[in-house]
mmCIF file of C-alpha atoms in Angstrom:
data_model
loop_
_atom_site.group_PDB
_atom_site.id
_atom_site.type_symbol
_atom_site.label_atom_id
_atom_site.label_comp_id
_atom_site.label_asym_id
_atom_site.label_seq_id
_atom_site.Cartn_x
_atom_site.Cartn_y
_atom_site.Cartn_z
ATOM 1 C CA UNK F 1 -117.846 160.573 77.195
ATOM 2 C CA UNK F 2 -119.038 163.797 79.265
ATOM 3 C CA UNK F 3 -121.701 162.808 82.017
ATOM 4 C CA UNK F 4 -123.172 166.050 83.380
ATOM 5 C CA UNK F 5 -125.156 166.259 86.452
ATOM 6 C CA UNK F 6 -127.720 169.089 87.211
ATOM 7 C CA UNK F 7 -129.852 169.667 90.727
ATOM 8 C CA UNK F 8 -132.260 170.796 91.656
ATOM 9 C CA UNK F 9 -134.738 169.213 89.394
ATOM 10 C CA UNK F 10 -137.349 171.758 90.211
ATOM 11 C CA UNK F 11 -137.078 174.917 92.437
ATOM 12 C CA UNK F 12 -139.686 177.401 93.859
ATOM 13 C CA UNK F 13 -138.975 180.446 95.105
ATOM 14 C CA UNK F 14 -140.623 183.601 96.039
ATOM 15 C CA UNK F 15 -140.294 186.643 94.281
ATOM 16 C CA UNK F 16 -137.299 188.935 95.432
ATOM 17 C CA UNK F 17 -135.607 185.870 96.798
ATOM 18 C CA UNK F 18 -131.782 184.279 95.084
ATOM 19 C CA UNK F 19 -132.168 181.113 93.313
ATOM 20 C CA UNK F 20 -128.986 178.496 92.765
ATOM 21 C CA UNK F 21 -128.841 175.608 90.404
ATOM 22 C CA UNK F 22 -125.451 173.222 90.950
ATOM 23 C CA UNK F 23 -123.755 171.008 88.037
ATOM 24 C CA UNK F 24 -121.035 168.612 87.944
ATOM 25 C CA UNK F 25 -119.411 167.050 85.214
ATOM 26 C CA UNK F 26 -116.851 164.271 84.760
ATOM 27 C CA UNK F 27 -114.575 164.893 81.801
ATOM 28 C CA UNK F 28 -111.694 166.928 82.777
ATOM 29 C CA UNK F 29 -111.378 168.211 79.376
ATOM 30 C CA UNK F 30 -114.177 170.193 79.416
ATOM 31 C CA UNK F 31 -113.316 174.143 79.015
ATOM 32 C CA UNK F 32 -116.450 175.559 78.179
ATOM 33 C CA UNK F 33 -119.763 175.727 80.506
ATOM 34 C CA UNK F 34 -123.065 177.957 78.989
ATOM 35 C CA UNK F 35 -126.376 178.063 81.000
ATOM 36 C CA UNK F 36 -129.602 178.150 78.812
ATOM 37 C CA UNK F 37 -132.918 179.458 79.871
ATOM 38 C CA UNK F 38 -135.807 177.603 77.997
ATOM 39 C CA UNK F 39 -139.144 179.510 78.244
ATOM 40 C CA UNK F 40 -142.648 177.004 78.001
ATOM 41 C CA UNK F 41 -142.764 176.038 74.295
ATOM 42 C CA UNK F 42 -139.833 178.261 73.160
ATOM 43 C CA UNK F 43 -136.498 176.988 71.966
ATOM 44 C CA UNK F 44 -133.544 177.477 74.756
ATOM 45 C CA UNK F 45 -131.360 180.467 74.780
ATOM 46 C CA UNK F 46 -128.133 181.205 75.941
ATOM 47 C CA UNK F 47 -127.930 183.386 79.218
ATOM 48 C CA UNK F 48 -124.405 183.721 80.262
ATOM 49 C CA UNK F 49 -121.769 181.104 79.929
ATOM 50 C CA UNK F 50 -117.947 180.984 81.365
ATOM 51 C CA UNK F 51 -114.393 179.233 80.214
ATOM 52 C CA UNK F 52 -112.540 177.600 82.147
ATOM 53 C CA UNK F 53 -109.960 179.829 82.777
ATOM 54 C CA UNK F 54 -112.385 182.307 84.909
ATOM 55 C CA UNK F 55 -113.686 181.645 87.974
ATOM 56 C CA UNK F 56 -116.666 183.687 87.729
ATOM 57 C CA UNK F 57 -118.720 185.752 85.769
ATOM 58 C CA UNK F 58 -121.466 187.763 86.205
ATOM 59 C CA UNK F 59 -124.127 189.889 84.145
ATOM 60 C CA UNK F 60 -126.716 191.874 85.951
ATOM 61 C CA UNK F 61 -128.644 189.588 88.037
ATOM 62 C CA UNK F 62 -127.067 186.518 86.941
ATOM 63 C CA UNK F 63 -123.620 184.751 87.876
ATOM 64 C CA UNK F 64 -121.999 181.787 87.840
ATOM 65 C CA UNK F 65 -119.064 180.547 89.119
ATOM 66 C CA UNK F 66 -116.592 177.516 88.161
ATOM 67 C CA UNK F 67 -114.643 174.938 90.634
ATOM 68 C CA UNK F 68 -112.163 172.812 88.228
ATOM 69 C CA UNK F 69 -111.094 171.258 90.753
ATOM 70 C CA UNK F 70 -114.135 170.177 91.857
ATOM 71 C CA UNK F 71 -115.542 169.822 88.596
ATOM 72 C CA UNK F 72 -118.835 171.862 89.136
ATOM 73 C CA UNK F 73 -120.591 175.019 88.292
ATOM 74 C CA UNK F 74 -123.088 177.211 89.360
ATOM 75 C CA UNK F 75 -125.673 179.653 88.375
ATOM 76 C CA UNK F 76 -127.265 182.295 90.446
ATOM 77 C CA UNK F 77 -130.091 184.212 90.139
ATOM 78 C CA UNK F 78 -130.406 187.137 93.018
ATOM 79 C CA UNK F 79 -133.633 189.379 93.070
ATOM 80 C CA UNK F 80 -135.775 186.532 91.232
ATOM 81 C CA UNK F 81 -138.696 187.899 89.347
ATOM 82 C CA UNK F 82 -141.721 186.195 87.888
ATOM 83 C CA UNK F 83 -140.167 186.414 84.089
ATOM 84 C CA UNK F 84 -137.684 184.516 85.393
ATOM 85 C CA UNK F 85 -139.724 181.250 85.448
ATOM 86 C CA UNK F 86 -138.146 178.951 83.391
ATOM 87 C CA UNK F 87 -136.385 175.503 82.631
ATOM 88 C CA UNK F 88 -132.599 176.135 82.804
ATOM 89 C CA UNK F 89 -129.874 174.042 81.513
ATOM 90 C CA UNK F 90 -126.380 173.793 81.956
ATOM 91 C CA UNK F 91 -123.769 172.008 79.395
ATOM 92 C CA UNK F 92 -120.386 171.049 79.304
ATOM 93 C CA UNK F 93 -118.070 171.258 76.257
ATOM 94 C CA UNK F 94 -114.959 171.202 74.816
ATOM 95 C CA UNK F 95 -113.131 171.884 71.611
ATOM 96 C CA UNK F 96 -110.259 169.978 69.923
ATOM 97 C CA UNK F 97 -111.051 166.643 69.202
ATOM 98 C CA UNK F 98 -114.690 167.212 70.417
ATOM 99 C CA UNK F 99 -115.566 169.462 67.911
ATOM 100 C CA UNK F 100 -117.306 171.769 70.429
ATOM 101 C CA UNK F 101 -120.147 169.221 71.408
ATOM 102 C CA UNK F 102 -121.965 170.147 74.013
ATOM 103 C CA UNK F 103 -123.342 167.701 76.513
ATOM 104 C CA UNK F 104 -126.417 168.982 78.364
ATOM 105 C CA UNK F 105 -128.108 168.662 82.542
ATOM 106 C CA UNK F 106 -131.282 167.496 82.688
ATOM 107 C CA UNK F 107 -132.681 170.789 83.305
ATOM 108 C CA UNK F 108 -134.541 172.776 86.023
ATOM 109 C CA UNK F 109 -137.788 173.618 86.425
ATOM 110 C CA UNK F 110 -137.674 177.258 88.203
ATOM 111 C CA UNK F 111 -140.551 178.479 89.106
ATOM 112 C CA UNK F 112 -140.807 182.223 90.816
ATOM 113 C CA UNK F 113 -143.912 183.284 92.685
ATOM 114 C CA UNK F 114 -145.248 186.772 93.051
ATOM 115 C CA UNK Z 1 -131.576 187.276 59.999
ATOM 116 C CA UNK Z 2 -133.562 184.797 60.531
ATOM 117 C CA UNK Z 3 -131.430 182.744 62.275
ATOM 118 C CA UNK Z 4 -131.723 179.198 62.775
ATOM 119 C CA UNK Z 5 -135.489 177.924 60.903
ATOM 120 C CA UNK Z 6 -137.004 174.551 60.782
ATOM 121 C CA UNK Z 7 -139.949 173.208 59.422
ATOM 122 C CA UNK Z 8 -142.310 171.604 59.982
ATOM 123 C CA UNK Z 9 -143.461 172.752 63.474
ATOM 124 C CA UNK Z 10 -145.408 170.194 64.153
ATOM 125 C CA UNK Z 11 -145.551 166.443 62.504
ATOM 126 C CA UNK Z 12 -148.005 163.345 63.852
ATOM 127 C CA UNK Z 13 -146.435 159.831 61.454
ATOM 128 C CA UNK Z 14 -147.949 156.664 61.484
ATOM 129 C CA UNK Z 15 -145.035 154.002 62.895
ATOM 130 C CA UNK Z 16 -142.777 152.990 59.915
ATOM 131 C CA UNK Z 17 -143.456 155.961 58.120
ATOM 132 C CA UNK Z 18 -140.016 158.254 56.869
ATOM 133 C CA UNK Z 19 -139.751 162.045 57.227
ATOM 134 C CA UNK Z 20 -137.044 164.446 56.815
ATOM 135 C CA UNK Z 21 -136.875 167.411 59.339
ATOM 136 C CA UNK Z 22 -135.324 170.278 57.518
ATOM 137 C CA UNK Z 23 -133.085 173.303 59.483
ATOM 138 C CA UNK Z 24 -131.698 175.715 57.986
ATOM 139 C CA UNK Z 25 -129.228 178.817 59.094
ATOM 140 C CA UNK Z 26 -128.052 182.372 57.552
ATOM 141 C CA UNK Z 27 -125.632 183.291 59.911
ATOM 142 C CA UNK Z 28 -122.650 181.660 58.011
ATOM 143 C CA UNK Z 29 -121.999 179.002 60.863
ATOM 144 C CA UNK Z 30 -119.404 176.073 60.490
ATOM 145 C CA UNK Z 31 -121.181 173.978 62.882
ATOM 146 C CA UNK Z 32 -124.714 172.473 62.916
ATOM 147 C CA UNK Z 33 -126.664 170.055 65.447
ATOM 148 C CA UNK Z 34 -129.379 167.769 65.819
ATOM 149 C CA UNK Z 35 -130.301 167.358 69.497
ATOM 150 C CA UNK Z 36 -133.874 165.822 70.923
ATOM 151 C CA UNK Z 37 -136.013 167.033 73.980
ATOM 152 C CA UNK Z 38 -137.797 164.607 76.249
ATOM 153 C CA UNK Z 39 -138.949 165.459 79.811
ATOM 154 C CA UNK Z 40 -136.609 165.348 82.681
ATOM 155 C CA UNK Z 41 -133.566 164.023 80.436
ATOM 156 C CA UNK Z 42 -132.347 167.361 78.857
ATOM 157 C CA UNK Z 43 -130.597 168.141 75.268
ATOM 158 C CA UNK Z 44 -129.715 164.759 73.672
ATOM 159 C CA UNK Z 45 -127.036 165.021 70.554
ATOM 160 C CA UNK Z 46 -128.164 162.943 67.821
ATOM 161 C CA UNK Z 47 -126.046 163.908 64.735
ATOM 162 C CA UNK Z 48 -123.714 166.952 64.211
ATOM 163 C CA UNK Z 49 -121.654 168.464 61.254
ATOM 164 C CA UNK Z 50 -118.504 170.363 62.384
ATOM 165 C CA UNK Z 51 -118.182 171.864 58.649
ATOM 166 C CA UNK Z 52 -119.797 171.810 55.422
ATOM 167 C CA UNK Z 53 -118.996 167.638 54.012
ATOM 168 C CA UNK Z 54 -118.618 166.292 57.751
ATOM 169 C CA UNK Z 55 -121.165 164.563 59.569
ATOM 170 C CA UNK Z 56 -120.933 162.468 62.709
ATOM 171 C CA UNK Z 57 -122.903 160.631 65.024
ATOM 172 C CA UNK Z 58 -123.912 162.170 68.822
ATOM 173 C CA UNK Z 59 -125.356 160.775 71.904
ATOM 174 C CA UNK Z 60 -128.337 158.994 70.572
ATOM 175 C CA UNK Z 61 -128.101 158.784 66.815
ATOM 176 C CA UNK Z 62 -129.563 155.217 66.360
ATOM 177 C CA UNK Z 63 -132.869 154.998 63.727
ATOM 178 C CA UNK Z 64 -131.515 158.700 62.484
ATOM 179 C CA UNK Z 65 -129.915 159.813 59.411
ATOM 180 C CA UNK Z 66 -128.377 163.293 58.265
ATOM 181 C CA UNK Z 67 -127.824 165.348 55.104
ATOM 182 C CA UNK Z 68 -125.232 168.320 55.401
ATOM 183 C CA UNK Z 69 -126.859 169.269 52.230
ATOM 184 C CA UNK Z 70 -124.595 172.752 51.892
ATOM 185 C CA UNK Z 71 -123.341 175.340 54.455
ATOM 186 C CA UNK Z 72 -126.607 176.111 55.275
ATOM 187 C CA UNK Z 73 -128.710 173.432 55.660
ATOM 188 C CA UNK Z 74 -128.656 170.511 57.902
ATOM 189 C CA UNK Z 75 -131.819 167.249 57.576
ATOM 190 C CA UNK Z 76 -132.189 165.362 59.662
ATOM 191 C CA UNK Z 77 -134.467 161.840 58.720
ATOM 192 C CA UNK Z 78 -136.296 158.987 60.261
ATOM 193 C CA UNK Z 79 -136.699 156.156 57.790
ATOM 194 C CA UNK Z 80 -138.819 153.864 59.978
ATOM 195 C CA UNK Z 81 -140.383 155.906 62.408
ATOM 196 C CA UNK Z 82 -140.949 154.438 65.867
ATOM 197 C CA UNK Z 83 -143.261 155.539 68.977
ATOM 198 C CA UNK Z 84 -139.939 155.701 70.825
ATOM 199 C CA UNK Z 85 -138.917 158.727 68.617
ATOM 200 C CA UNK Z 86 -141.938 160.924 69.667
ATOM 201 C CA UNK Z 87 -140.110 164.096 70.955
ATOM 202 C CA UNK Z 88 -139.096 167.736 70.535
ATOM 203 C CA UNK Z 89 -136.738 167.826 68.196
ATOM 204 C CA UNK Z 90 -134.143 171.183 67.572
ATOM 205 C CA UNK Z 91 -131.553 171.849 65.143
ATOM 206 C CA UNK Z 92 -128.561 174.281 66.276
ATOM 207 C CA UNK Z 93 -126.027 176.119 64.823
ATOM 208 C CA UNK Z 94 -122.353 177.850 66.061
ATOM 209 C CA UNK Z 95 -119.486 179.940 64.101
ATOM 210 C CA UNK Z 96 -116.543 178.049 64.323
ATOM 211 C CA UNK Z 97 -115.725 174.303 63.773
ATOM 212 C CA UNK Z 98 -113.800 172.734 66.298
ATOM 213 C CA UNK Z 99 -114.251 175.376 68.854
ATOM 214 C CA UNK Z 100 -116.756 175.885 71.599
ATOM 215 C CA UNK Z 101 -118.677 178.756 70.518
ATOM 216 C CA UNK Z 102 -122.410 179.843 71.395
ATOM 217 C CA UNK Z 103 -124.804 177.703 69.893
ATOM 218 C CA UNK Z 104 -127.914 178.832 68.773
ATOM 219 C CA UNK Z 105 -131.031 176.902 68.441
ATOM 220 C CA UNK Z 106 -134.254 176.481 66.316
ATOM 221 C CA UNK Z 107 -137.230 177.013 67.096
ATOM 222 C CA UNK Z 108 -138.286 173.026 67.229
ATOM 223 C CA UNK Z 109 -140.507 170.322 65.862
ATOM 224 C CA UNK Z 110 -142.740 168.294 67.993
ATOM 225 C CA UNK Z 111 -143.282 165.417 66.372
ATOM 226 C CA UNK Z 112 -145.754 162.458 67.405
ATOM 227 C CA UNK Z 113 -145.522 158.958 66.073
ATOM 228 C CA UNK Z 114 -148.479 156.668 66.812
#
């Protein structure tokens, strides 16, 4: 099955500064690759995802870019702010015979200081 | 819309006790998901249903059991509960079977088993 990898575990920045979280997966497969933000004791919400037929994609202060080849993804953050504290996760998916399961990172803890 | 409800919020069981955890969703999704939330290891897939009379086992399904009772609603139940099975646990839904659409999730239950 998918296997996907997510660093850093935790990540501190300071306010105004970019923040990048990296994520591999194995399954080549995989076509699909969302990014969740998960605020303390709230249930995880979708931020900005990409297919695998971009390379990247970006939305206001967020991005995130795709290497197939590679098999990893990124998300950036530029001009962090406090609100954007948070556990992100990334996932892998794909549709077909996986019925659009999504297999998840472990998450990271980002934590912006004013 | 309400989206994507469960209930309870909160549940503390004895060990060997049996509970259903009940999700619902009114967005007229295909696709519903069971996942559990423990530190530093991420979204875990327990059960899914791809459509309404399909269920299938995820990541971790072991000591779990589902009802795709109708379109809308998706149980999840623990019929012997163990300490091991203390977590956060969040139902999700997305549009389209088969396909890797935006899944949405609940708002949790934490539930404790002593």
């Amino acid at each position: 099955g998918e296997n996907v990898e997510q660093h850093p575990s935790t990540l501190s920045v300071q306010e105004g500064d970019s923040a990048v979280i990296k994520c591999t997966y194995s399954d080549s497969a995989s076509n699909y690759f969302p990014w969740y933000k998960q605020e303390l004791g709230k249930r995880p919400q979708l931020i900005i995802d990409i297919r695998s037929n971009v390379g990247e994609k970006k939305d206001q202060r967020i991005a995130v870019t795709l290497n197939k080849t590679a098999k990893h993804f990124s998300l950036h953050i530029t001009e962090t702010q406090p609100e954007d504290s948070a556990v992100y996760f990334c996932a892998a998916g794909a549709g077909g015979t996986s019925y659009g399961k999504l297999t998840f990172g472990q998450g990271t803890i980002l934590t912006v200081h004013p | 819309n309400a989206g994507v409800t469960q209930t309870p919020k909160f549940q503390v069981l004895k060990t060997g006790q049996s509970m259903t955890l009940q999700c619902a969703q009114d967005m007229n999704h295909n696709s519903m998901y069971w996942y559990r939330q423990d530190p530093g290891m991420g979204l875990r897939l327990i059960y899914y249903s791809a459509s309404e009379g399909t269920t299938d086992k995820g990541e971790v399904p072991n000591g779990y059991n589902v009802s795709r009772l109708n379109k809308r609603e998706f149980s999840l139940r623990l019929e012997s509960a163990a300490p091991s099975q203390t977590s956060v646990y969040f139902c999700a839904s997305s549009e389209r079977a088969g396909h890797t659409d935006t899944q949405y999730f609940g708002p949790g239950t934490r539930l404790t088993v002593l």
